[in-house]
Short mmCIF file of C-alpha atoms in Angstrom, two decimals:
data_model
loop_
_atom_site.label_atom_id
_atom_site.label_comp_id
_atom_site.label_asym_id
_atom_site.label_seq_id
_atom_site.Cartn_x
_atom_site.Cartn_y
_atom_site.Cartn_z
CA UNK A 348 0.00 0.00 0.00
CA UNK A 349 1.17 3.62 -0.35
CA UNK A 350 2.55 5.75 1.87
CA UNK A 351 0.15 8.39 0.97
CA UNK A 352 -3.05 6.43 1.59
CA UNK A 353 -5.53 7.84 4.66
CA UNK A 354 -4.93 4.95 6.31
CA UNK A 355 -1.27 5.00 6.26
CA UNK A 356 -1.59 9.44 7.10
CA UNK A 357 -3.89 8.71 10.10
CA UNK A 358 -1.22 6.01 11.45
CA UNK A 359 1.46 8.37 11.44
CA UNK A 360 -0.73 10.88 13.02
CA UNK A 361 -1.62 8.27 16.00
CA UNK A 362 1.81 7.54 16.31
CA UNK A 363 2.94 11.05 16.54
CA UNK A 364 0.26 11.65 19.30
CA UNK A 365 1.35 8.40 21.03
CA UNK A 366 4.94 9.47 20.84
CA UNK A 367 4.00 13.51 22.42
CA UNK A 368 2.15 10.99 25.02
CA UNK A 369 4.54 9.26 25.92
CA UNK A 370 7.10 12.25 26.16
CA UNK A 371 4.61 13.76 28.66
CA UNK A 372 4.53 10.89 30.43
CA UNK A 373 8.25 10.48 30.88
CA UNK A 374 8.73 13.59 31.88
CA UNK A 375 6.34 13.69 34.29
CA UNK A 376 7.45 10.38 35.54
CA UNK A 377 11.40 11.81 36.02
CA UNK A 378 10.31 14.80 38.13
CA UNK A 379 12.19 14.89 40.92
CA UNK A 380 10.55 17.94 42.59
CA UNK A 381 7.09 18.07 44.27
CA UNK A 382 6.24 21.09 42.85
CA UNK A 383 6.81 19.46 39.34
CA UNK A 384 10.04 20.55 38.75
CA UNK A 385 13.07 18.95 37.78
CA UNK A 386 16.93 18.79 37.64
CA UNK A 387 18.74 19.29 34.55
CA UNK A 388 22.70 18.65 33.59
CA UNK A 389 23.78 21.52 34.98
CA UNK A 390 21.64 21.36 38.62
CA UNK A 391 19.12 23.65 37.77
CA UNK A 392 15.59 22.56 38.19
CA UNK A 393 13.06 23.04 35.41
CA UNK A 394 9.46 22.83 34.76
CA UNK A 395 8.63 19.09 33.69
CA UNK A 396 6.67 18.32 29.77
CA UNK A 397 2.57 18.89 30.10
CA UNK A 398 -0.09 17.61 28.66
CA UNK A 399 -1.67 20.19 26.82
CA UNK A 400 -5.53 18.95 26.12
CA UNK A 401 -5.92 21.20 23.14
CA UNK A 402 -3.05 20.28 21.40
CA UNK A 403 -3.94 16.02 21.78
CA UNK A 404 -7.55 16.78 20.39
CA UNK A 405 -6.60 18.75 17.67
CA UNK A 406 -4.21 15.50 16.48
CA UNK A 407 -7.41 13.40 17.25
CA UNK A 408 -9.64 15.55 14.77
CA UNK A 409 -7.46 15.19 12.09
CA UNK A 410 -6.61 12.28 12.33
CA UNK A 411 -10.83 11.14 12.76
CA UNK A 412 -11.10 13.81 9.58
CA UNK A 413 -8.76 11.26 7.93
CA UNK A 414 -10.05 8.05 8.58
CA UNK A 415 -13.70 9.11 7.98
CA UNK A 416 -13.20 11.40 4.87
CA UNK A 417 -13.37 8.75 2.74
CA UNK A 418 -16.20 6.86 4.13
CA UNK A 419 -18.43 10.45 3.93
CA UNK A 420 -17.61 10.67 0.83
CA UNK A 421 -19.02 7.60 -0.24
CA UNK A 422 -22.04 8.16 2.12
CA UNK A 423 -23.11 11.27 0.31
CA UNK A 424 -22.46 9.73 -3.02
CA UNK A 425 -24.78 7.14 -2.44
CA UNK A 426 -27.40 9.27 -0.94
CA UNK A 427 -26.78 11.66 -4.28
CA UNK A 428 -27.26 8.97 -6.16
CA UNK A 429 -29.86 6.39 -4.94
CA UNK A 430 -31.95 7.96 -1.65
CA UNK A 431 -32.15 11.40 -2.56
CA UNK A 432 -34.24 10.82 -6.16
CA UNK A 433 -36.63 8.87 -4.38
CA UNK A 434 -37.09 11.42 -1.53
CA UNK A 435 -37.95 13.89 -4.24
CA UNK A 436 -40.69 12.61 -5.52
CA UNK A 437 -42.51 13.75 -2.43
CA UNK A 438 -44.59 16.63 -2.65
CA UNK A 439 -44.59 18.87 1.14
CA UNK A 440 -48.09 17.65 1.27
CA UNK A 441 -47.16 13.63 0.90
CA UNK A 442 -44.63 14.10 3.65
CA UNK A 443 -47.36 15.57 5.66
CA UNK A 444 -50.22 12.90 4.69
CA UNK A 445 -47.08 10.18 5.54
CA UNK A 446 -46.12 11.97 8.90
CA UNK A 447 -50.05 11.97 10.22
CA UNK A 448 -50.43 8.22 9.13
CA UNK A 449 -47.41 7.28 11.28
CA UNK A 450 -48.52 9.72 14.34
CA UNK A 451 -52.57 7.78 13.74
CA UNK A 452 -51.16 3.95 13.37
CA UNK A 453 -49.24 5.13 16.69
CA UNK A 454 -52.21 6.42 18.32
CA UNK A 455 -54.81 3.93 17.53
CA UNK A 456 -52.52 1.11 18.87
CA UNK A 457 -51.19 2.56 22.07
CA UNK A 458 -55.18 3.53 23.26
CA UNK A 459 -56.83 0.88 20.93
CA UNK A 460 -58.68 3.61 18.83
CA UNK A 461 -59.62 2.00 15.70
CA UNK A 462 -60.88 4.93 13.95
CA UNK A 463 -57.35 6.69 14.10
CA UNK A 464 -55.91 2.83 12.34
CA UNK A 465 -58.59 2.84 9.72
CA UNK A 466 -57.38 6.86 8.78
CA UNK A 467 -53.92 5.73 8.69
CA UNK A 468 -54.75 2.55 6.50
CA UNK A 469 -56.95 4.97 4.09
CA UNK A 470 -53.82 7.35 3.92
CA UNK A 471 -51.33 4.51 3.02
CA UNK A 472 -53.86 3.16 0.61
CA UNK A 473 -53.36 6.96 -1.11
CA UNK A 474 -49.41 6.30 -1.04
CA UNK A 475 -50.08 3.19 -2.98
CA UNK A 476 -52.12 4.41 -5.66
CA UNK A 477 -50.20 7.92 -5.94
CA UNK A 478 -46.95 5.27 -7.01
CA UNK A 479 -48.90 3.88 -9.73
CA UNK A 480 -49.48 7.57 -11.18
CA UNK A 481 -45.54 8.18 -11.48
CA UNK A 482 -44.25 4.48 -12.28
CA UNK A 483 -43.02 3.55 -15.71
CA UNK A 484 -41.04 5.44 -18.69
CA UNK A 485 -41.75 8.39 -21.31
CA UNK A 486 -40.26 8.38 -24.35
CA UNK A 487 -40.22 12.34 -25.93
CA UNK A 488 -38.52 14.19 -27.93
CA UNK A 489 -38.18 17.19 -26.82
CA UNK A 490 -36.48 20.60 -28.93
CA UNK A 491 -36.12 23.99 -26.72
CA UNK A 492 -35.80 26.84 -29.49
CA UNK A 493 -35.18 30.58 -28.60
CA UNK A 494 -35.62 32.46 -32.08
CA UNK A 495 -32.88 34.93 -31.05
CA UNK A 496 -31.46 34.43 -27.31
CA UNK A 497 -30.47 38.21 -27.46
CA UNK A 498 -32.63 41.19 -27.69
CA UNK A 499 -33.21 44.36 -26.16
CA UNK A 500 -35.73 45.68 -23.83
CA UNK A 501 -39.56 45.73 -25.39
CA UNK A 502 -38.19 43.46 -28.02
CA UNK A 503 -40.30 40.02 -28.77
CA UNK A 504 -38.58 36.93 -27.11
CA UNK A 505 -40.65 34.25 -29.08
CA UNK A 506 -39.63 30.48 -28.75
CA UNK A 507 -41.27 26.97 -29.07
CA UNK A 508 -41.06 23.36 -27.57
CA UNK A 509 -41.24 20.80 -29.87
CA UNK A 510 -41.98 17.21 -28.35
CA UNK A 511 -42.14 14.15 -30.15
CA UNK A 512 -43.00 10.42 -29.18
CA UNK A 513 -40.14 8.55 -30.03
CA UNK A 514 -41.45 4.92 -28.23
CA UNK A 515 -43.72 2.29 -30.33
CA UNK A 516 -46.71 3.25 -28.45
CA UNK A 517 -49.00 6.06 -27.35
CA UNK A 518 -48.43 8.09 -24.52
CA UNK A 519 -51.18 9.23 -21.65
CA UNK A 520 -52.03 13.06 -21.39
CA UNK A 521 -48.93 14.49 -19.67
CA UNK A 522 -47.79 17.93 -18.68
CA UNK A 523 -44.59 19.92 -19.22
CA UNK A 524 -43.01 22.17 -16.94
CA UNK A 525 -40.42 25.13 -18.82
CA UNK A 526 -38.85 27.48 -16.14
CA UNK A 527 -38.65 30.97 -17.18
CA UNK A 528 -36.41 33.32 -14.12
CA UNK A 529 -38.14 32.78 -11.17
CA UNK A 530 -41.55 31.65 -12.91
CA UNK A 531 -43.13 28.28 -14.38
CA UNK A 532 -44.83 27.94 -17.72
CA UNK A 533 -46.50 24.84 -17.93
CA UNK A 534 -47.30 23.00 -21.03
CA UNK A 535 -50.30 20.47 -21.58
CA UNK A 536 -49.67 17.33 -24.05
CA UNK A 537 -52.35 15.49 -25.54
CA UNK A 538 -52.35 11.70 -25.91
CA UNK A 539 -49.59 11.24 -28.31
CA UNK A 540 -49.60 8.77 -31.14
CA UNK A 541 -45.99 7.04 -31.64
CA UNK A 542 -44.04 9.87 -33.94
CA UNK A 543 -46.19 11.94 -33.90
CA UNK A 544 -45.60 15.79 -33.26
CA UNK A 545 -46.91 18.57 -31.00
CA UNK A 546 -45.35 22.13 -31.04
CA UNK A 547 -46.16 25.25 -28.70
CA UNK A 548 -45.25 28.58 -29.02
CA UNK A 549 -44.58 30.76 -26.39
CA UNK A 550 -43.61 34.75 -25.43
CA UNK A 551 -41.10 36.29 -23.04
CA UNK A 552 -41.35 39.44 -21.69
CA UNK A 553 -38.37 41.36 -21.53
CA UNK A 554 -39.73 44.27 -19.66
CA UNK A 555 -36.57 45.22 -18.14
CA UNK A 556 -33.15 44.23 -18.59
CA UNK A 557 -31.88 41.09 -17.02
CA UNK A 558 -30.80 37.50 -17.71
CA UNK A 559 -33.23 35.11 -18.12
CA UNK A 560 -32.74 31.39 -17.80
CA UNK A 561 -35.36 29.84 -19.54
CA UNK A 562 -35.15 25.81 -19.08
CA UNK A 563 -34.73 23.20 -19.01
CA UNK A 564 -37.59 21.61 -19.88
CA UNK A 565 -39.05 18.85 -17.60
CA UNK A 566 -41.54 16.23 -18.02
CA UNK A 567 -44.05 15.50 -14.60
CA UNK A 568 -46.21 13.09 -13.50
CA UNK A 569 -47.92 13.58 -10.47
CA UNK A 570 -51.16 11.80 -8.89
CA UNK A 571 -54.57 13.65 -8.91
CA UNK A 572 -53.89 14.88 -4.94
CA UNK A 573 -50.20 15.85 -5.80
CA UNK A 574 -48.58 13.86 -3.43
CA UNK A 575 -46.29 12.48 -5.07
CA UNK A 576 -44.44 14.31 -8.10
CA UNK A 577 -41.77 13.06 -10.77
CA UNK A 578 -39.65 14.94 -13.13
CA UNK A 579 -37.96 14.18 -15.44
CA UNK A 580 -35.09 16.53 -17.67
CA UNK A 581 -35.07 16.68 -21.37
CA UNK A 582 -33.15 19.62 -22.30
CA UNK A 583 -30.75 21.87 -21.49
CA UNK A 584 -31.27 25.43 -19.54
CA UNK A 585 -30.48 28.32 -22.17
CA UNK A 586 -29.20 32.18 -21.48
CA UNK A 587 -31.58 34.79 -22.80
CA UNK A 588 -30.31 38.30 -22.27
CA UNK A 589 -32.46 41.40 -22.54
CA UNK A 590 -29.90 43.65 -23.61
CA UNK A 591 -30.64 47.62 -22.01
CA UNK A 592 -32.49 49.77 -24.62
CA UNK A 593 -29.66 51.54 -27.39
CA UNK A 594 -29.72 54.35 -29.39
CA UNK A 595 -27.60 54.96 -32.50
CA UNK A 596 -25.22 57.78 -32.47
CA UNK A 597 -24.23 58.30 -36.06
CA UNK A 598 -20.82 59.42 -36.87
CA UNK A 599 -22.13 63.32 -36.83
CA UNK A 600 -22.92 63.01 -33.45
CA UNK A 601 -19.84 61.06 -32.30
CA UNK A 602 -17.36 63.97 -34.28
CA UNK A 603 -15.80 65.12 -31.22
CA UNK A 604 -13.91 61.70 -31.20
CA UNK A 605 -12.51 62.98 -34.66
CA UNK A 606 -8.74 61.09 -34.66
CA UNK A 607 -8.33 61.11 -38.68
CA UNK A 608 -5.18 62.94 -38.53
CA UNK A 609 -4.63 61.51 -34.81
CA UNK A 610 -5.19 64.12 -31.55
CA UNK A 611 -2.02 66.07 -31.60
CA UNK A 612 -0.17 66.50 -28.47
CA UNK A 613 2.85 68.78 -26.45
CA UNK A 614 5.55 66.54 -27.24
CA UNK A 615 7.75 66.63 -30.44
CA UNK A 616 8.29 64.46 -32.99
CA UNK A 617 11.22 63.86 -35.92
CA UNK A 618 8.84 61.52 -37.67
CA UNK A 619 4.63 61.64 -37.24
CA UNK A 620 1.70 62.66 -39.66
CA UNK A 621 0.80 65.69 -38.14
CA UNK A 622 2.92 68.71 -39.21
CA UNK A 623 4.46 71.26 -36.85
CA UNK A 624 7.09 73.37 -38.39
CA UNK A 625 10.33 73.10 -39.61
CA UNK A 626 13.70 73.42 -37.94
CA UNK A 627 17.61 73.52 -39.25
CA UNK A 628 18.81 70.02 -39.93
CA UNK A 629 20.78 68.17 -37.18
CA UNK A 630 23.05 65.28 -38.15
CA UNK A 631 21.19 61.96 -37.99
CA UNK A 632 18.15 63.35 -38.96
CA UNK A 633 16.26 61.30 -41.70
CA UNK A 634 16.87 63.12 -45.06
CA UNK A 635 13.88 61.94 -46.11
CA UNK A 636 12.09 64.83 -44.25
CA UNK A 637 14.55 66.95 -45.50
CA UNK A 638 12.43 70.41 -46.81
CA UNK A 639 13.97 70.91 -50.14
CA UNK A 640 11.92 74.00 -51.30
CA UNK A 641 12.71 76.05 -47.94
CA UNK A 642 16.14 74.72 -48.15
CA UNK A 643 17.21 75.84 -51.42
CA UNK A 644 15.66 79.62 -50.05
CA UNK A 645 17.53 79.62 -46.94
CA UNK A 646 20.81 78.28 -48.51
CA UNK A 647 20.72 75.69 -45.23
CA UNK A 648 19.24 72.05 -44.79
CA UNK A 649 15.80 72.50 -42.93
CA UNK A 650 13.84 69.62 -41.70
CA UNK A 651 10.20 68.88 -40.93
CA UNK A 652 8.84 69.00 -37.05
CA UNK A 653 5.98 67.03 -36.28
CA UNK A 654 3.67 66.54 -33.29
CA UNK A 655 2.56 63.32 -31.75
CA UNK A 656 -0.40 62.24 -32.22
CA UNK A 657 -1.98 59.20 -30.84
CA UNK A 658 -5.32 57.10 -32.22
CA UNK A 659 -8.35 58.07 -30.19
CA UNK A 660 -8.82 55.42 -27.31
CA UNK A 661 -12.11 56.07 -25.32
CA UNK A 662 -12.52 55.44 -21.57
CA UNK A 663 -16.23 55.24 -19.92
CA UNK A 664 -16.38 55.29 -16.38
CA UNK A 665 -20.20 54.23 -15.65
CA UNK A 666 -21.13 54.64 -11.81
CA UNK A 667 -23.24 51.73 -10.95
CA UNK A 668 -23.70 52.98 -7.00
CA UNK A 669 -27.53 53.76 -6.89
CA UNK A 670 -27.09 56.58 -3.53
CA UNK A 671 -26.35 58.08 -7.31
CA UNK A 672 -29.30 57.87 -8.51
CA UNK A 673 -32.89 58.94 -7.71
CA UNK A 674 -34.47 56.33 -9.37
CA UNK A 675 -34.02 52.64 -11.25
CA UNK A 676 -35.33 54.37 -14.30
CA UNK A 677 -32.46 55.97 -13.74
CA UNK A 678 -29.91 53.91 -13.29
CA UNK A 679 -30.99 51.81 -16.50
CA UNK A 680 -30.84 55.37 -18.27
CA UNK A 681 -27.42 55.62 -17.18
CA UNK A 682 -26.88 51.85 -18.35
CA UNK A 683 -28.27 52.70 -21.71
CA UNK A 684 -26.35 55.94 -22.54
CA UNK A 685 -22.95 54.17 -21.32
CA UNK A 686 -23.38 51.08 -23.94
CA UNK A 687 -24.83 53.68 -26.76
CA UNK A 688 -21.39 55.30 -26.81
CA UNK A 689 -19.43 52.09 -25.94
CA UNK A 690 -21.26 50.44 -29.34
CA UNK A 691 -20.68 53.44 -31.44
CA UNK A 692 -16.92 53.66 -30.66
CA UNK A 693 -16.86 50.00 -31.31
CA UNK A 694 -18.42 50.73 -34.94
CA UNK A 695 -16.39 52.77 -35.89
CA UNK A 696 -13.65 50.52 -34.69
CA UNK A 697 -11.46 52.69 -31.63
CA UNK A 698 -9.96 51.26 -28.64
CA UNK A 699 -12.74 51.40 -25.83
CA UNK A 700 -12.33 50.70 -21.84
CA UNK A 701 -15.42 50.41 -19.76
CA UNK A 702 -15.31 50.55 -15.93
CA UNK A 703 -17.62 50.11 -13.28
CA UNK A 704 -16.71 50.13 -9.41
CA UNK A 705 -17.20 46.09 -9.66
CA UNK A 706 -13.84 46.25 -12.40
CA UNK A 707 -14.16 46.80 -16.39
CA UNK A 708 -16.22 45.27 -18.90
CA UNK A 709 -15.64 43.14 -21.87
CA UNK A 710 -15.47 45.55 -24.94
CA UNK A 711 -13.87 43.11 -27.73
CA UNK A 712 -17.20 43.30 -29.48
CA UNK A 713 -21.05 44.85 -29.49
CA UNK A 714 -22.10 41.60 -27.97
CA UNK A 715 -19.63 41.26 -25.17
CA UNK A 716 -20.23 44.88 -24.23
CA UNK A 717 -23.61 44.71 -24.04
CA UNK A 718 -23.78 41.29 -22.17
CA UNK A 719 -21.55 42.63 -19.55
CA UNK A 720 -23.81 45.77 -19.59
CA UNK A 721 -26.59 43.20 -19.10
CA UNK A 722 -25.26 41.56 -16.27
CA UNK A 723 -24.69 44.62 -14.18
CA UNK A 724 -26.32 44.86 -10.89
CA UNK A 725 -26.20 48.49 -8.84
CA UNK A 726 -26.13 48.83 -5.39
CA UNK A 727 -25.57 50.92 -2.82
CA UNK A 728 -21.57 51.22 -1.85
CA UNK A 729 -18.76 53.37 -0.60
CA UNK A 730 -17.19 54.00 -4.13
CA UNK A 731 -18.59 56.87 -5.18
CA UNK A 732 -18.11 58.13 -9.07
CA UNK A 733 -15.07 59.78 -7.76
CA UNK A 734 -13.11 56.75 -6.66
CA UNK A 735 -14.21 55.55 -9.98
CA UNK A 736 -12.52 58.15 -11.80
CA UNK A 737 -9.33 58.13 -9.77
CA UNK A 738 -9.69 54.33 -10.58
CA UNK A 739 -9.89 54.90 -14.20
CA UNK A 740 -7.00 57.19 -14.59
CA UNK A 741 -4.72 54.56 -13.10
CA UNK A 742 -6.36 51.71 -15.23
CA UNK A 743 -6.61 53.45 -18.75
CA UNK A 744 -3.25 56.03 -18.64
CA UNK A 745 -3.43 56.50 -22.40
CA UNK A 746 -7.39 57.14 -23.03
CA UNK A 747 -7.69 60.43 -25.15
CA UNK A 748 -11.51 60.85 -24.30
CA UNK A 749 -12.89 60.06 -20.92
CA UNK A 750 -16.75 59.75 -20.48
CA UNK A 751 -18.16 59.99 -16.72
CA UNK A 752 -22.05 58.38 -16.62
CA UNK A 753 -23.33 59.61 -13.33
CA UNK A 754 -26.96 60.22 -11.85
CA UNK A 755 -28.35 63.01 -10.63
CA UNK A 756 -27.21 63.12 -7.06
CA UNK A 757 -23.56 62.94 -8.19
CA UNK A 758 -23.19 67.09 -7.34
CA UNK A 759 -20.55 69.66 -9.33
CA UNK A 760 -18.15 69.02 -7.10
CA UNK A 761 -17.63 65.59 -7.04
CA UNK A 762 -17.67 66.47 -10.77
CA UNK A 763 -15.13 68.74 -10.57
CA UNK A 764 -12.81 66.59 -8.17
CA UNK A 765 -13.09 63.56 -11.12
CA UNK A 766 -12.12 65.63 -14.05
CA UNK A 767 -9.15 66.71 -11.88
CA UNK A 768 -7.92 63.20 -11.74
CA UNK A 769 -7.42 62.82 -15.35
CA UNK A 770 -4.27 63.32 -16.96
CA UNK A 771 -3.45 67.02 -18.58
CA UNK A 772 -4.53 66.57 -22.39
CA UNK A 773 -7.27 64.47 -22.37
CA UNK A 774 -10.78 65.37 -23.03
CA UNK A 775 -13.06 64.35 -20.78
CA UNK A 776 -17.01 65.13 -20.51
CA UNK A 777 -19.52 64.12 -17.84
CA UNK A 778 -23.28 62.87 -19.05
CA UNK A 779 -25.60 63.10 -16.30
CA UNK A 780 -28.87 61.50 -16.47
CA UNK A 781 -32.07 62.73 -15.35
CA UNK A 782 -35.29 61.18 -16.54
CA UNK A 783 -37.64 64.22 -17.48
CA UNK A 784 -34.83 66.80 -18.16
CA UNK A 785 -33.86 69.19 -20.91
CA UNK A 786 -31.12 68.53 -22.90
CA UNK A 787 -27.90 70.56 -22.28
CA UNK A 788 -24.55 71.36 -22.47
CA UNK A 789 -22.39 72.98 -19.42
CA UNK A 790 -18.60 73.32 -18.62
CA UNK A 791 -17.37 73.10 -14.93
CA UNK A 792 -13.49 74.30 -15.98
CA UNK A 793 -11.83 71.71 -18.23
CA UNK A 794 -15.10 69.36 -17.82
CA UNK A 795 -17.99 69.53 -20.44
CA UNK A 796 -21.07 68.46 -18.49
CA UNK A 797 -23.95 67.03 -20.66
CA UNK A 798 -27.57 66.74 -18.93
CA UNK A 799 -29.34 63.96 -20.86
CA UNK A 800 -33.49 64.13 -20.10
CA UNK A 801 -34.11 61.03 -22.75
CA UNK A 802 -32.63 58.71 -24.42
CA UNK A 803 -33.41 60.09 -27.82
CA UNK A 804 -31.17 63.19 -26.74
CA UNK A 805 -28.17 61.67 -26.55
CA UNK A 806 -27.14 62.08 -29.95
CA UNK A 807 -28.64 65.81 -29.73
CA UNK A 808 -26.27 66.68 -26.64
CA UNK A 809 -23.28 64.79 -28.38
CA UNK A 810 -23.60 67.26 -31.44
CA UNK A 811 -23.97 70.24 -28.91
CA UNK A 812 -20.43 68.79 -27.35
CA UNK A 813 -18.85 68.53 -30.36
CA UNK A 814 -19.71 71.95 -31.61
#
């Protein structure tokens, strides 16, 4: 056998505790002192070994966590696997019906009441018959199909269940169960003739925006008092995501990203696209910048001086604390606006960072963005849309535009103390929802502040910020 088996660990373990043991022992045996102490080499007396409780049944627990492990393991396997699915099939009201027959059989024999035996005879008799509601096999097939498992709020979510029988004979009436979020759709069958086919349709709300888990589909059988209930799986569960409400931008309304040329910054360059001036020529210069028209005027070798200029990368901090916000109409404004800019960058195909006070968002594609966008849940924290902005400086260094999506409560000062922690040269610009609200523009120093009322204005107030 191995060294490494349980049995082999929890050996060593008892012999290490025998061994401590035994040391105690000993040394309680050698003391030569009454008051428990003890010569050593030199003369000196010292305090003799100790048993210290805590210590022996901390070796115990481990090694009885080492011995029994295994054997739990198995234990809970087998309940997993055999006990448990036949405990399910009892409905809170069979245990109950079950419990009272026990507590009446009990009763009628220990004071001889026969009425209380015959109630607990009639409510085994119900046991018995309930079994022969649930016993035996279906045969379906059974196709869960989600016409599109994304769409956006107000959208249709249509699907259907097809369910075929696939056995050599016909099947009773039956019902099917489909679990949509927290609800339960349920699903009548008819008495099926082998292959043949029945199909329902069915509608999703998507209301608001969320994650729905619609499946998987289950088969039940159940007797006519429900006391005993079996299901059965036949499909997978499937993701449907009700994507927050969008607007298109249009590249008019997105100009103020404008990077055709690149953004042009302080610092100097030999070699760029965007023009500064020219300069006398300094050896180990490239003489393919070399101005020849200025340098045959001057009688001396002139160069071209460029700027720096670096692609547009956009940055979207989106505060998802709701002390933020006054409402949840709100907050899924906010939600909205933040992937309406994040999609439009991503058309028009710019580097994008999104970032939330729960860490950033997936922005490889439309779809990623907006299932992450999805996905987000607000609550009430200590990160405030400051933090967030400090945050996002240190997280995107080299973002050129910097969007802040804040609610209403989010005042000019906290406003004013996030632009301040972006870096000197990039543009930054604040969007502040408030359902109800006309459509503005504002500038708190460096910052332009944007009040968006609707989300049909966001394109309007984009313009106004790029004029």
């Amino acid at each position: 056998m191995s060294s490494s088996t349980p049995l082999n660990r929890a050996a060593d373990s008892l012999k290490r505790a025998a061994s401590s043991l035994g040391g105690a022992v000993r040394g309680l045996r050698g003391s030569a002192d009454p008051s428990g102490n003890r010569p050593d080499r030199g003369g000196r007396t010292s305090k003799a070994s100790k048993l210290h409780p805590a210590s022996l049944w901390a070796e115990a627990a481990g090694t009885a966590g080492e011995v029994l492990l295994p054997a739990w393991r198995a234990v809970r396997k087998a309940w997993l696997t055999y006990a448990w699915p036949v405990l399910a099939v009892v409905s809170l009201l069979g245990w109950v019906v079950l419990a009272a027959a026990i507590g009446l059989w009990w009763a009628g024999q220990a004071w001889g009441w026969q009425e209380a035996k015959s109630a607990a005879l009639v409510a085994f008799l119900l046991f018995v018959l309930a079994i022969a509601f649930i016993i035996g096999r279906s045969a379906y097939g059974v196709v869960l199909d989600l016409a599109r498992t994304r769409v956006a709020v107000g959208d249709d979510a249509v699907g259907s269940i097809a369910v075929s029988n696939v056995s050599t004979r016909p099947l009773l009436p039956a019902a099917l169960e489909l679990p949509v979020g927290a609800n339960t759709a349920i699903f009548h069958l008819p008495r099926m003739k082998p292959a043949q086919v029945h199909e329902d349709l069915f509608t999703i709300p998507t209301a608001r925006r969320a994650v729905i888990v619609v499946g998987p589909v289950r088969s039940v059988r159940a007797d006519p008092l429900h006391l005993l209930r079996r299901r059965v799986l036949w499909t997978e569960p499937v993701d449907l995501f009700v994507h927050p409400r969008t607007v298109s931008l249009g590249s008019s309304a997105a100009g103020f990203i404008r990077d055709l040329e690149g953004m042009p910054t302080t610092e100097l360059s030999s070699a760029d696209v965007s023009f500064h001036a020219l300069r006398d020529y300094v050896p180990g210069d490239d003489r393919r910048h070399i101005h020849w028209k200025t340098t045959a005027r001057t009688n001396k070798l002139m160069v071209r001086q460029f700027e720096e200029t670096r692609r547009a990368h956009l940055a979207i901090a989106l505060s998802i604390n709701t002390d933020e916000y006054d409402s949840e109409a709100e907050f899924e404004m906010a939600i909205s606006v933040a992937a309406s800019i994040g999609r439009q960058a991503i058309r028009e195909q710019r580097d994008l960072d999104v970032l939330t006070q729960k860490g950033p968002l997936r922005c490889e594609t439309g779809r990623n963005l907006l299932d992450d966008t999805t996905r987000i849940v607000g609550a009430p924290m200590r990160k405030t849309a400051v933090d967030l902005a400090r945050n996002l400086a240190d997280a995107v260094p080299n973002a050129s535009v910097v969007f802040f999506v804040v609610g209403s409560h989010v005042t000019a000062t906290q406003l004013r103390t996030s632009a301040a922690s972006v870096p000197p040269g990039v543009r930054s610009l604040a969007v502040r929802v408030q359902p109800g609200a006309a459509a503005s523009r504002a500038n708190i120093a460096d910052l332009t502040v944007l009040t968006v009322g609707d989300l049909d204005d966001l394109a309007i107030v984009l313009r106004k910020a790029a004029a």
